Short mmCIF file of C-alpha atoms in Angstrom, two decimals:
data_model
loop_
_atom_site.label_atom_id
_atom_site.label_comp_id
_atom_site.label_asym_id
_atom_site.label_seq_id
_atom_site.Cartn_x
_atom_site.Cartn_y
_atom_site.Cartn_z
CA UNK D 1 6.93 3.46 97.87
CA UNK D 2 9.36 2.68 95.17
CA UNK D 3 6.83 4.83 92.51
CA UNK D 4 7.66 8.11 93.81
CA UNK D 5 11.48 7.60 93.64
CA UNK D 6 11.29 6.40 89.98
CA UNK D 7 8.92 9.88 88.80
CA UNK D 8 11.38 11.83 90.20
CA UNK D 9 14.20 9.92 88.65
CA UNK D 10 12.24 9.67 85.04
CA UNK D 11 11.52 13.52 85.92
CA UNK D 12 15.25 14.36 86.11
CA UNK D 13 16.84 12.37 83.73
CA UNK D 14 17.05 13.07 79.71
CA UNK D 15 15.97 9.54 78.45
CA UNK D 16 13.42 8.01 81.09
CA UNK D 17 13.86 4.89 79.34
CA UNK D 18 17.40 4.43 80.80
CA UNK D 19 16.01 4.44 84.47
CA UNK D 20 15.92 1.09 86.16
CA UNK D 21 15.05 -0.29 89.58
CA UNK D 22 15.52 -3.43 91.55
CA UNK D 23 13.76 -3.90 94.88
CA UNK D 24 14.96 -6.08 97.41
CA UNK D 25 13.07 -7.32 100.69
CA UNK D 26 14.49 -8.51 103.86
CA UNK D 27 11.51 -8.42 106.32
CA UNK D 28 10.31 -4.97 106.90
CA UNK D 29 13.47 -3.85 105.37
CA UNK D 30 13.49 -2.78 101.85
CA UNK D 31 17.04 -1.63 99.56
CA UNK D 32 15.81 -0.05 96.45
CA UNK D 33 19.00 0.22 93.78
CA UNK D 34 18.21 2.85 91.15
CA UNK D 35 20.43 3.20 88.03
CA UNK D 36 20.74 5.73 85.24
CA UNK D 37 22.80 6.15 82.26
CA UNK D 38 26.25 7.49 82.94
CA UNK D 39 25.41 11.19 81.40
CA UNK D 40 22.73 11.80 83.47
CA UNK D 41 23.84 10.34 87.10
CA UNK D 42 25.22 14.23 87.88
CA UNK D 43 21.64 15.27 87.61
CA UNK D 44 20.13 12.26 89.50
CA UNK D 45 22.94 13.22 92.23
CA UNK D 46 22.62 16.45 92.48
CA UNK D 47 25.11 19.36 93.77
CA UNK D 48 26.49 17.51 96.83
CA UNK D 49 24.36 14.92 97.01
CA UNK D 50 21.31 16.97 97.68
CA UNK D 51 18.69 15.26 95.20
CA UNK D 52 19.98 11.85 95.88
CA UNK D 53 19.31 12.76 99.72
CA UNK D 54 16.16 14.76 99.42
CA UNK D 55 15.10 11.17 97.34
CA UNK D 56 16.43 9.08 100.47
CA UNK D 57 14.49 11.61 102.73
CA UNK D 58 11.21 11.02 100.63
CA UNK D 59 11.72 6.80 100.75
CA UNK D 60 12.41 6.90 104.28
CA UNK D 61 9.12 8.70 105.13
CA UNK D 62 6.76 6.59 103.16
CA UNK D 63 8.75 3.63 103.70
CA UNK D 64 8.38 4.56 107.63
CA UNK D 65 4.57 5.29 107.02
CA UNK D 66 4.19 1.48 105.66
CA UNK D 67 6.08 0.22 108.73
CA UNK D 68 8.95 -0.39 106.91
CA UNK D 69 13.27 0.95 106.81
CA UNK D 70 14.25 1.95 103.35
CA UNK D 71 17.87 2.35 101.68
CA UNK D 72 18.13 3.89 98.58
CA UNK D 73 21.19 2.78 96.77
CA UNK D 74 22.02 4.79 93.20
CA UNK D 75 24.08 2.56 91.58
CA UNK D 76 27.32 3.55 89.17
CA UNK D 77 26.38 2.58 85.66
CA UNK D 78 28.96 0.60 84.14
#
């Protein structure tokens, strides 16, 4: 579930390295809190907020395939 948000995150970004993911489980509901480097959280974000909600969209689906609620939370670097 998680895999497909971080290839489209390592996809997006300049230095995949910088991507990193934390998954958290409560039941059959999952949070998954994805951080980037500062520089490239425009690109992760998108015009409006339309990658970071197409990338929701995605993690919703599978998650709701599995049985499972997703959240995907894109956390502000610091």
């Amino acid at each position: 579930m998680k895999q497909i948000i971080v290839f489209i995150a390592t996809s997006l970004v300049d230095d995949p390295t910088d991507v990193k993911d934390s998954e958290q489980r409560r039941g059959s509901h999952v949070t998954l809190r994805l951080r980037v480097a500062k520089e490239d959280m425009g690109r992760v974000i998108g015009k409006g907020g339309r990658v970071a909600n197409a990338m929701r969209q995605l993690l919703f689906v599978t998650a709701a395939q599995e049985g499972k609620k997703a959240t995907l939370n894109i956390v502000d670097p610091q």
